[in-house]
Short mmCIF file of C-alpha atoms and ligand atoms in Angstrom, two decimals:
data_model
loop_
_atom_site.label_atom_id
_atom_site.label_comp_id
_atom_site.label_asym_id
_atom_site.label_seq_id
_atom_site.Cartn_x
_atom_site.Cartn_y
_atom_site.Cartn_z
CA MET A 23 33.77 -18.85 107.68
CA LYS A 24 37.18 -17.50 106.83
CA ALA A 25 37.68 -13.78 106.14
CA HIS A 26 39.73 -12.78 103.10
CA ASN A 27 42.22 -10.27 101.88
CA ILE A 28 40.80 -9.61 98.43
CA LEU A 29 42.43 -8.35 95.24
CA LEU A 30 39.93 -7.01 92.69
CA LEU A 31 41.16 -6.41 89.14
CA GLY A 32 39.77 -3.60 86.98
CA SER A 33 38.95 0.08 86.89
CA GLY A 34 35.37 0.54 85.70
CA GLY A 35 31.95 1.19 87.17
CA ARG A 36 31.56 -2.57 87.44
CA GLU A 37 34.59 -2.78 89.70
CA HIS A 38 33.38 0.12 91.84
CA ALA A 39 30.05 -1.69 92.30
CA ILE A 40 31.82 -4.95 93.14
CA ALA A 41 34.10 -3.14 95.60
CA TRP A 42 31.04 -1.50 97.19
CA LYS A 43 29.42 -4.90 97.60
CA LEU A 44 32.52 -6.80 98.77
CA SER A 45 33.29 -4.14 101.37
CA GLN A 46 29.86 -4.70 102.99
CA SER A 47 30.85 -8.28 103.83
CA PRO A 48 32.17 -9.10 107.30
CA LEU A 49 34.28 -11.69 105.45
CA CYS A 50 36.21 -8.97 103.61
CA LYS A 51 39.22 -8.26 105.83
CA ALA A 52 41.08 -6.01 103.39
CA LEU A 53 40.33 -4.96 99.84
CA TYR A 54 42.85 -3.94 97.19
CA ILE A 55 41.91 -2.83 93.69
CA ALA A 56 44.32 -2.94 90.75
CA PRO A 57 44.34 -0.40 89.27
CA GLY A 58 40.95 0.90 90.51
CA ASN A 59 39.55 4.39 89.93
CA GLY A 60 38.64 7.56 91.81
CA GLY A 61 35.71 5.76 93.45
CA THR A 62 37.11 2.37 94.40
CA ALA A 63 39.54 4.06 96.80
CA GLN A 64 36.52 4.69 99.10
CA PHE A 65 36.35 0.97 99.81
CA GLY A 66 39.93 -0.23 99.62
CA THR A 67 43.44 0.54 98.50
CA ASN A 68 44.10 1.23 94.83
CA LEU A 69 47.33 -0.28 93.53
CA SER A 70 48.85 1.01 90.35
CA VAL A 71 49.46 -2.25 88.51
CA SER A 72 48.53 -3.52 85.06
CA ILE A 73 46.10 -6.43 85.31
CA ALA A 74 47.95 -8.22 82.52
CA ASP A 75 51.23 -8.20 84.47
CA PHE A 76 50.91 -11.52 86.29
CA GLU A 77 54.31 -11.27 87.97
CA ALA A 78 53.32 -7.96 89.50
CA LEU A 79 50.02 -9.50 90.63
CA LYS A 80 51.94 -12.36 92.22
CA LYS A 81 54.11 -9.92 94.13
CA ILE A 82 51.04 -8.11 95.47
CA CYS A 83 49.33 -11.36 96.43
CA LEU A 84 52.33 -12.47 98.45
CA GLU A 85 52.94 -9.06 100.03
CA LYS A 86 49.31 -8.46 100.99
CA GLU A 87 48.55 -12.12 101.83
CA ILE A 88 45.69 -12.20 99.33
CA THR A 89 43.40 -15.22 99.59
CA LEU A 90 40.76 -14.22 97.03
CA LEU A 91 41.36 -12.85 93.52
CA PHE A 92 38.37 -11.28 91.76
CA PRO A 93 39.03 -10.46 88.09
CA GLY A 94 36.39 -7.85 87.19
CA SER A 95 37.07 -7.74 83.45
CA GLU A 96 37.79 -10.50 80.94
CA GLU A 97 41.32 -9.40 80.15
CA ALA A 98 43.26 -11.28 82.84
CA LEU A 99 41.01 -14.35 82.54
CA VAL A 100 41.42 -14.65 78.77
CA LEU A 101 45.19 -14.25 79.23
CA GLY A 102 45.12 -17.18 81.66
CA VAL A 103 45.45 -15.66 85.14
CA TRP A 104 43.69 -18.71 86.62
CA ASP A 105 46.22 -21.13 85.08
CA TYR A 106 49.14 -18.91 86.11
CA PHE A 107 47.99 -18.92 89.74
CA LYS A 108 47.07 -22.60 89.92
CA GLN A 109 50.42 -23.71 88.50
CA ASP A 110 52.40 -21.76 91.09
CA PRO A 111 52.65 -23.45 94.51
CA ALA A 112 52.93 -20.04 96.20
CA LEU A 113 49.61 -18.91 94.68
CA ALA A 114 47.62 -22.10 94.14
CA HIS A 115 45.66 -21.72 97.41
CA ILE A 116 44.14 -18.39 96.29
CA ILE A 117 40.45 -18.57 95.43
CA ILE A 118 39.78 -17.14 91.98
CA ALA A 119 36.32 -15.87 91.10
CA GLY A 120 36.67 -16.70 87.43
CA PRO A 121 37.36 -19.53 85.00
CA SER A 122 40.48 -21.16 83.62
CA LYS A 123 41.91 -19.91 80.33
CA ALA A 124 40.04 -22.72 78.56
CA GLY A 125 36.76 -21.60 80.15
CA ALA A 126 37.40 -17.94 79.33
CA GLN A 127 37.44 -18.95 75.66
CA LEU A 128 33.64 -18.73 75.85
CA GLU A 129 34.30 -14.99 75.62
CA GLY A 130 37.83 -14.95 74.18
CA SER A 131 36.91 -16.76 70.97
CA LYS A 132 33.59 -16.34 69.18
CA ALA A 133 34.45 -19.37 67.00
CA PHE A 134 35.02 -21.47 70.12
CA SER A 135 31.75 -20.33 71.70
CA LYS A 136 29.73 -20.98 68.54
CA LYS A 137 31.18 -24.50 68.19
CA PHE A 138 30.56 -25.10 71.89
CA MET A 139 26.89 -24.09 71.51
CA GLN A 140 26.55 -26.30 68.47
CA ARG A 141 28.04 -29.29 70.34
CA HIS A 142 25.57 -28.81 73.18
CA ALA A 143 22.50 -27.84 71.13
CA ILE A 144 22.27 -24.40 72.79
CA PRO A 145 20.05 -22.02 70.78
CA THR A 146 22.05 -19.38 68.91
CA ALA A 147 22.07 -17.80 65.43
CA SER A 148 23.17 -20.12 62.58
CA TYR A 149 26.72 -19.38 61.50
CA ALA A 150 29.87 -20.32 59.63
CA GLU A 151 33.51 -19.62 60.37
CA PHE A 152 36.06 -18.26 57.90
CA SER A 153 39.74 -17.40 57.72
CA GLU A 154 42.37 -16.80 55.02
CA ASP A 155 42.18 -20.52 54.17
CA ASN A 156 38.54 -20.45 53.06
CA TYR A 157 38.26 -16.76 52.17
CA GLU A 158 36.64 -17.38 48.76
CA GLU A 159 34.00 -19.61 50.36
CA GLY A 160 33.32 -16.77 52.79
CA ILE A 161 32.59 -14.41 49.91
CA GLN A 162 30.12 -16.89 48.45
CA TYR A 163 28.55 -17.47 51.87
CA ILE A 164 27.98 -13.73 52.30
CA GLN A 165 26.58 -13.28 48.78
CA ALA A 166 24.06 -16.08 49.30
CA HIS A 167 23.07 -14.96 52.83
CA SER A 168 19.94 -13.04 53.79
CA LEU A 169 20.26 -9.50 55.18
CA PRO A 170 21.13 -8.07 57.63
CA ILE A 171 24.15 -10.27 58.24
CA VAL A 172 26.43 -10.19 61.26
CA LEU A 173 30.24 -10.44 61.10
CA LYS A 174 32.25 -10.97 64.28
CA ALA A 175 36.00 -10.92 64.75
CA ASP A 176 36.86 -14.16 66.56
CA GLY A 177 38.98 -12.65 69.33
CA LEU A 178 38.67 -9.77 71.78
CA ALA A 179 38.34 -6.46 69.95
CA ALA A 180 37.39 -4.06 72.74
CA GLY A 181 33.70 -4.34 71.87
CA LYS A 182 34.30 -3.13 68.31
CA GLY A 183 34.62 -6.45 66.52
CA VAL A 184 30.96 -6.82 65.51
CA VAL A 185 29.57 -5.48 62.23
CA ILE A 186 25.88 -5.67 61.38
CA ALA A 187 25.82 -5.20 57.61
CA VAL A 188 22.61 -4.23 55.84
CA THR A 189 23.97 -4.69 52.31
CA HIS A 190 26.10 -7.47 50.83
CA GLN A 191 28.63 -4.89 49.73
CA GLU A 192 29.05 -3.61 53.28
CA ALA A 193 29.45 -7.18 54.54
CA LEU A 194 32.05 -8.01 51.89
CA GLN A 195 34.00 -4.88 52.72
CA ALA A 196 33.99 -5.64 56.46
CA PHE A 197 35.02 -9.23 55.70
CA GLU A 198 37.94 -8.07 53.60
CA GLN A 199 39.05 -5.56 56.21
CA MET A 200 38.95 -8.13 58.98
CA ILE A 201 40.75 -10.93 57.18
CA LYS A 202 42.93 -9.32 54.53
CA GLU A 203 43.77 -6.09 56.33
CA ALA A 204 43.81 -7.61 59.85
CA GLN A 205 41.63 -4.74 61.10
CA PHE A 206 41.64 -6.17 64.62
CA GLY A 207 45.04 -7.85 64.36
CA GLU A 208 45.07 -11.49 65.46
CA ALA A 209 41.48 -11.14 66.70
CA SER A 210 40.08 -10.87 63.17
CA LYS A 211 42.17 -13.59 61.49
CA THR A 212 39.12 -15.75 61.99
CA VAL A 213 35.64 -14.32 61.42
CA VAL A 214 32.30 -15.73 62.49
CA ILE A 215 29.45 -14.86 60.13
CA GLU A 216 25.98 -15.34 61.53
CA ALA A 217 22.33 -14.70 60.91
CA PHE A 218 20.77 -11.55 62.34
CA LEU A 219 18.25 -12.23 65.09
CA THR A 220 15.38 -9.81 65.68
CA GLY A 221 14.23 -9.32 69.24
CA ILE A 222 14.93 -7.62 72.52
CA GLU A 223 18.15 -8.31 74.40
CA LEU A 224 18.77 -9.04 78.06
CA SER A 225 21.72 -10.05 80.23
CA VAL A 226 21.53 -13.06 82.51
CA PHE A 227 24.25 -13.84 85.04
CA ALA A 228 25.09 -17.18 86.59
CA LEU A 229 27.71 -17.98 89.18
CA SER A 230 28.87 -21.56 88.60
CA ASP A 231 30.87 -23.83 90.88
CA GLY A 232 31.49 -26.20 87.97
CA GLN A 233 28.50 -28.35 88.80
CA HIS A 234 25.79 -26.19 90.35
CA TYR A 235 24.87 -22.60 89.73
CA VAL A 236 22.90 -19.69 91.07
CA LEU A 237 21.40 -16.89 89.02
CA LEU A 238 21.95 -13.25 89.95
CA PRO A 239 19.30 -10.63 89.13
CA GLU A 240 18.89 -10.28 85.37
CA ALA A 241 19.39 -6.90 83.69
CA LYS A 242 19.04 -5.07 80.43
CA ASP A 243 21.67 -2.68 79.20
CA TYR A 244 21.37 0.15 76.71
CA LYS A 245 24.31 -0.09 74.35
CA ARG A 246 23.70 2.65 71.78
CA ILE A 247 24.89 6.20 72.33
CA GLY A 248 21.67 7.81 71.13
CA GLU A 249 18.15 8.00 72.48
CA GLY A 250 15.72 5.47 71.03
CA ASP A 251 18.67 3.03 70.70
CA LYS A 252 20.20 4.90 67.77
CA GLY A 253 23.78 5.59 66.80
CA LEU A 254 27.07 3.94 67.63
CA ASN A 255 27.54 1.09 70.07
CA THR A 256 29.13 1.99 73.39
CA GLY A 257 30.25 -0.01 76.40
CA GLY A 258 26.76 0.65 77.80
CA MET A 259 24.85 3.85 78.60
CA GLY A 260 22.61 2.54 81.35
CA ALA A 261 20.87 -0.54 82.69
CA ILE A 262 17.76 -1.70 84.49
CA SER A 263 16.85 -4.67 86.67
CA PRO A 264 14.55 -6.56 86.83
CA VAL A 265 13.69 -6.90 83.14
CA PRO A 266 9.88 -6.66 82.76
CA PHE A 267 9.55 -9.36 80.07
CA ALA A 268 11.80 -11.86 81.91
CA ASP A 269 8.93 -13.58 83.71
CA ASP A 270 9.16 -17.00 85.41
CA ASN A 271 8.23 -18.83 82.24
CA PHE A 272 10.90 -17.09 80.14
CA MET A 273 13.55 -17.46 82.88
CA GLN A 274 12.74 -21.18 83.09
CA LYS A 275 13.36 -21.53 79.35
CA ILE A 276 16.69 -19.76 79.79
CA LYS A 277 17.72 -22.13 82.57
CA THR A 278 16.69 -25.28 80.75
CA ALA A 279 17.78 -24.46 77.21
CA ILE A 280 20.84 -22.32 77.90
CA VAL A 281 22.28 -22.09 81.43
CA GLU A 282 22.15 -25.79 82.33
CA PRO A 283 23.51 -27.15 79.03
CA THR A 284 26.31 -24.58 79.21
CA ILE A 285 27.42 -25.63 82.69
CA LYS A 286 27.00 -29.33 81.93
CA GLY A 287 28.82 -28.89 78.62
CA LEU A 288 31.81 -27.23 80.26
CA ALA A 289 32.01 -29.99 82.86
CA ALA A 290 31.63 -32.75 80.23
CA GLU A 291 34.50 -31.24 78.24
CA GLY A 292 36.72 -31.14 81.31
CA ILE A 293 36.90 -27.33 81.33
CA THR A 294 37.36 -25.86 84.81
CA TYR A 295 34.84 -23.09 85.32
CA GLN A 296 34.23 -21.61 88.73
CA GLY A 297 33.08 -18.09 88.16
CA PHE A 298 30.53 -15.82 86.56
CA ILE A 299 28.96 -16.59 83.21
CA PHE A 300 27.28 -13.66 81.49
CA PHE A 301 24.71 -14.82 78.96
CA GLY A 302 24.04 -12.08 76.41
CA LEU A 303 20.61 -13.20 75.22
CA ILE A 304 17.93 -12.14 72.79
CA ASN A 305 14.22 -12.88 73.06
CA VAL A 306 13.05 -13.95 69.61
CA GLY A 307 9.28 -14.38 69.71
CA GLY A 308 9.35 -15.68 73.29
CA GLU A 309 12.34 -18.00 72.81
CA PRO A 310 15.79 -17.13 74.21
CA PHE A 311 18.90 -17.31 71.99
CA VAL A 312 22.53 -16.68 72.92
CA ILE A 313 24.14 -13.67 71.25
CA GLU A 314 27.34 -13.99 73.22
CA TYR A 315 28.95 -15.34 76.37
CA ASN A 316 31.20 -13.35 78.64
CA CYS A 317 33.35 -14.83 81.38
CA ARG A 318 32.72 -11.98 83.84
CA MET A 319 29.96 -9.65 84.97
CA GLY A 320 28.60 -6.93 82.69
CA ASP A 321 29.21 -3.23 82.84
CA PRO A 322 26.92 -1.29 83.47
CA GLU A 323 24.69 -4.23 84.45
CA THR A 324 26.73 -4.83 87.62
CA GLU A 325 25.75 -1.33 88.76
CA VAL A 326 22.15 -2.58 89.05
CA VAL A 327 22.82 -6.25 89.85
CA MET A 328 24.96 -5.58 92.95
CA PRO A 329 22.44 -3.16 94.45
CA ARG A 330 19.73 -5.83 94.07
CA LEU A 331 21.80 -8.73 95.37
CA GLU A 332 21.13 -9.25 99.05
CA ASN A 333 23.43 -12.25 99.57
CA ASP A 334 26.91 -11.68 100.95
CA LEU A 335 29.18 -11.72 97.87
CA VAL A 336 32.17 -13.22 99.70
CA GLU A 337 29.94 -16.01 101.02
CA LEU A 338 28.76 -16.71 97.48
CA ILE A 339 32.34 -16.90 96.19
CA THR A 340 33.26 -19.20 99.07
CA ALA A 341 30.33 -21.51 98.25
CA MET A 342 31.45 -21.44 94.61
CA HIS A 343 34.95 -22.46 95.60
CA ASN A 344 33.65 -25.29 97.79
CA GLY A 345 31.29 -26.60 95.11
CA GLN A 346 28.30 -25.84 97.35
CA LEU A 347 26.22 -23.41 95.35
CA ASP A 348 23.35 -25.93 95.52
CA GLN A 349 23.10 -25.09 99.22
CA VAL A 350 22.73 -21.35 98.73
CA GLN A 351 19.43 -19.51 98.93
CA MET A 352 19.50 -16.42 96.72
CA ASN A 353 17.86 -13.22 97.96
CA PHE A 354 17.19 -10.20 95.78
CA ASN A 355 15.91 -6.80 96.72
CA PRO A 356 12.37 -6.72 95.25
CA LYS A 357 12.77 -3.06 94.30
CA ALA A 358 13.62 -2.00 90.78
CA ALA A 359 17.08 -0.62 90.14
CA CYS A 360 18.42 1.45 87.30
CA THR A 361 21.69 3.08 86.40
CA VAL A 362 22.35 5.97 84.04
CA MET A 363 25.86 6.46 82.73
CA LEU A 364 27.30 9.96 82.40
CA VAL A 365 29.80 9.99 79.56
CA SER A 366 32.37 12.34 78.07
CA GLY A 367 31.23 14.43 75.09
CA GLY A 368 32.30 12.72 71.86
CA TYR A 369 32.30 9.20 73.36
CA PRO A 370 32.31 6.50 71.93
CA GLU A 371 34.50 8.34 69.43
CA ALA A 372 37.32 10.70 70.41
CA PHE A 373 36.80 12.66 73.65
CA GLU A 374 38.82 14.84 76.01
CA LYS A 375 39.67 13.90 79.58
CA GLY A 376 40.71 15.81 82.66
CA PHE A 377 37.56 17.90 83.28
CA GLU A 378 36.61 18.51 86.89
CA ILE A 379 33.48 16.63 88.05
CA GLU A 380 31.30 18.70 90.36
CA GLY A 381 28.31 17.96 92.54
CA LEU A 382 28.77 14.30 93.46
CA GLN A 383 28.78 15.23 97.16
CA ASN A 384 25.20 16.50 96.76
CA ILE A 385 23.80 13.11 95.77
CA SER A 386 21.87 11.38 98.54
CA ASP A 387 19.07 9.47 96.77
CA SER A 388 21.31 7.51 94.39
CA ILE A 389 24.51 5.49 94.51
CA VAL A 390 27.35 6.95 92.51
CA PHE A 391 29.61 4.36 90.89
CA HIS A 392 32.73 5.79 89.34
CA ALA A 393 33.93 4.48 85.96
CA GLY A 394 36.42 6.81 84.26
CA THR A 395 37.38 9.11 87.11
CA LYS A 396 40.66 10.03 88.73
CA SER A 397 41.42 11.92 91.92
CA ILE A 398 43.94 14.69 91.52
CA GLU A 399 44.76 16.35 94.82
CA GLN A 400 41.43 17.62 96.18
CA SER A 401 39.46 17.28 92.95
CA LEU A 402 37.96 14.54 90.88
CA VAL A 403 38.41 14.66 87.10
CA THR A 404 37.10 12.74 84.09
CA ASN A 405 39.45 10.00 82.98
CA GLY A 406 37.53 7.93 80.41
CA GLY A 407 34.59 7.74 78.03
CA ARG A 408 32.18 6.43 80.62
CA VAL A 409 32.63 8.64 83.66
CA VAL A 410 30.11 7.84 86.41
CA ALA A 411 27.06 5.61 86.73
CA ILE A 412 24.15 6.92 88.80
CA SER A 413 22.20 3.98 90.26
CA SER A 414 18.89 4.25 92.11
CA TYR A 415 16.20 2.06 93.61
CA GLY A 416 12.47 2.57 93.20
CA ASP A 417 9.21 0.81 93.98
CA THR A 418 8.78 0.87 90.22
CA LEU A 419 11.26 1.20 87.39
CA LYS A 420 9.83 4.63 86.66
CA GLU A 421 10.48 5.79 90.21
CA ALA A 422 14.06 4.47 90.12
CA LEU A 423 14.68 6.31 86.86
CA GLN A 424 13.20 9.53 88.21
CA ARG A 425 15.60 9.35 91.16
CA SER A 426 18.63 8.86 88.92
CA TYR A 427 17.64 11.74 86.66
CA GLN A 428 16.97 13.99 89.68
CA SER A 429 20.43 13.15 91.04
CA ILE A 430 22.04 13.82 87.67
CA ALA A 431 20.66 17.37 87.76
CA HIS A 432 23.18 18.08 90.55
CA ILE A 433 26.21 16.83 88.61
CA LYS A 434 28.22 18.61 86.00
CA PHE A 435 31.42 18.38 84.04
CA ASN A 436 32.48 19.94 80.78
CA GLN A 437 30.85 18.20 77.76
CA MET A 438 28.85 15.81 79.96
CA ASN A 439 26.45 13.62 77.96
CA TYR A 440 23.92 10.95 78.92
CA ARG A 441 20.83 9.23 77.62
CA LYS A 442 17.60 10.64 78.96
CA ASP A 443 15.52 7.62 77.94
CA ILE A 444 16.97 4.63 79.82
CA GLY A 445 14.16 2.10 80.30
CA TRP A 446 12.12 3.89 77.63
CA GLU A 447 10.39 0.85 76.18
CA PHE A 448 8.96 -0.18 79.57
CA GLU A 449 7.48 3.16 80.67
P1 AMP B 521 28.46 -9.06 70.76
O1 AMP B 521 29.80 -8.40 70.91
O2 AMP B 521 28.52 -10.42 70.19
O3 AMP B 521 27.62 -8.93 72.00
O4 AMP B 521 27.67 -8.15 69.73
C1 AMP B 521 27.42 -6.78 69.99
C2 AMP B 521 25.99 -6.45 69.74
O5 AMP B 521 25.66 -6.69 68.37
C3 AMP B 521 25.01 -7.31 70.52
O6 AMP B 521 24.78 -6.85 71.79
C4 AMP B 521 23.77 -7.21 69.65
O7 AMP B 521 23.10 -5.99 69.89
C5 AMP B 521 24.33 -7.17 68.28
N1 AMP B 521 24.35 -8.53 67.70
C6 AMP B 521 25.37 -9.41 67.76
N2 AMP B 521 25.03 -10.56 67.14
C7 AMP B 521 23.78 -10.41 66.69
C8 AMP B 521 22.86 -11.23 65.97
N3 AMP B 521 23.20 -12.46 65.57
N4 AMP B 521 21.64 -10.75 65.69
C9 AMP B 521 21.30 -9.50 66.10
N5 AMP B 521 22.10 -8.66 66.75
C10 AMP B 521 23.33 -9.10 67.06
N1 LIG B 522 27.27 -4.44 79.06
C1 LIG B 522 27.86 -5.39 78.20
C2 LIG B 522 29.14 -5.94 78.66
O1 LIG B 522 29.54 -5.78 79.79
O2 LIG B 522 29.79 -6.61 77.87
#
């Protein structure tokens, strides 16, 4: 099998975990990360380039003889990096671990993804779609709807475009802000309004070659800032894998009712999709429903999924490219894995950056994945809301969590915050 010069796009804990995994492959000749973070530089060369600047990416690909592009986040995919590369004869040979712009609409447009699920009878919350044109109807729809009610800006809104309203007044206000005041700019010109589903969430990841797929280890992330799942939503404060309630029976339902119709639906609609599909699911009384699709891996889920994935990641991407995922045998580490995110004080609201991070060199029982960090001369400083993810293995989930929390006791930075109850409902 051919070895690759790989360009990985992104700068989070997810990208550090992907870099960690890619670098273990004998098929990874050289690894570049754009822009990367203080941790990714351990496994490759960080390049200071914006992932939305396709011309700059082209220049790097030609200079470094890149043969595999791995977009870690959705940004480049939703902007159409796949189409840009495939239309350029100098770049068309490069394998891309991600979908076309049309495929990335599963994440890039909530209205598209809801219509897609409706067309293919994939279980999801009932909904309607509104814009300036049917604004008055939207008001009536909200007033007649049961509570809570969920409003979603159609486009990408940096994880902030979802409002779960518990009163009609709150829903009407959010609706007005999104449509009339363009709270999220273009992204909220269209709003999806859907029923609130009650249940427990989990994240399921498929890698699709357009026809076949493999599942990666499933995970559960902890999105709220506060213990007991209280307070504001964040990018994710921790994750666990496996998910105790995702037994064979439940996973089979997910494959049959959700994963397979999604992959078949994309193919039937002529949408090119070779890449990861992240199914954000909710278990409602034993039945899985889709909350959202993403066209990339999750963060911080990747910080537990990569440690449990035993297959060679470059081999998997090669099989994806060749349409041969049906020939791949997946192997997962049977141990439990967890990750606990250390965040800046104040996050997910305003926070300060630039504090020195101490103690990472003392960690031996956990894997440290950097998220918002930056190396300045000899020291490492905080450079984002989510700073580092501390991942550990254990024979049980409890043991994995104990290891992460023991490791965290060695780490400090000014205003460091983290949740002490990751995995709490499964203890
Ligand atoms: P999304 O950006 O679509 O993943 O939404 C963010 C979060 O809001 C999800 O992870 C859920 O926790 C919650 N959420 C979104 N839609 C629903 C829904 N229909 N019912 C219940 N919770 C939801
Ligand atoms: N952890 C959720 C996400 O990556 O979107």
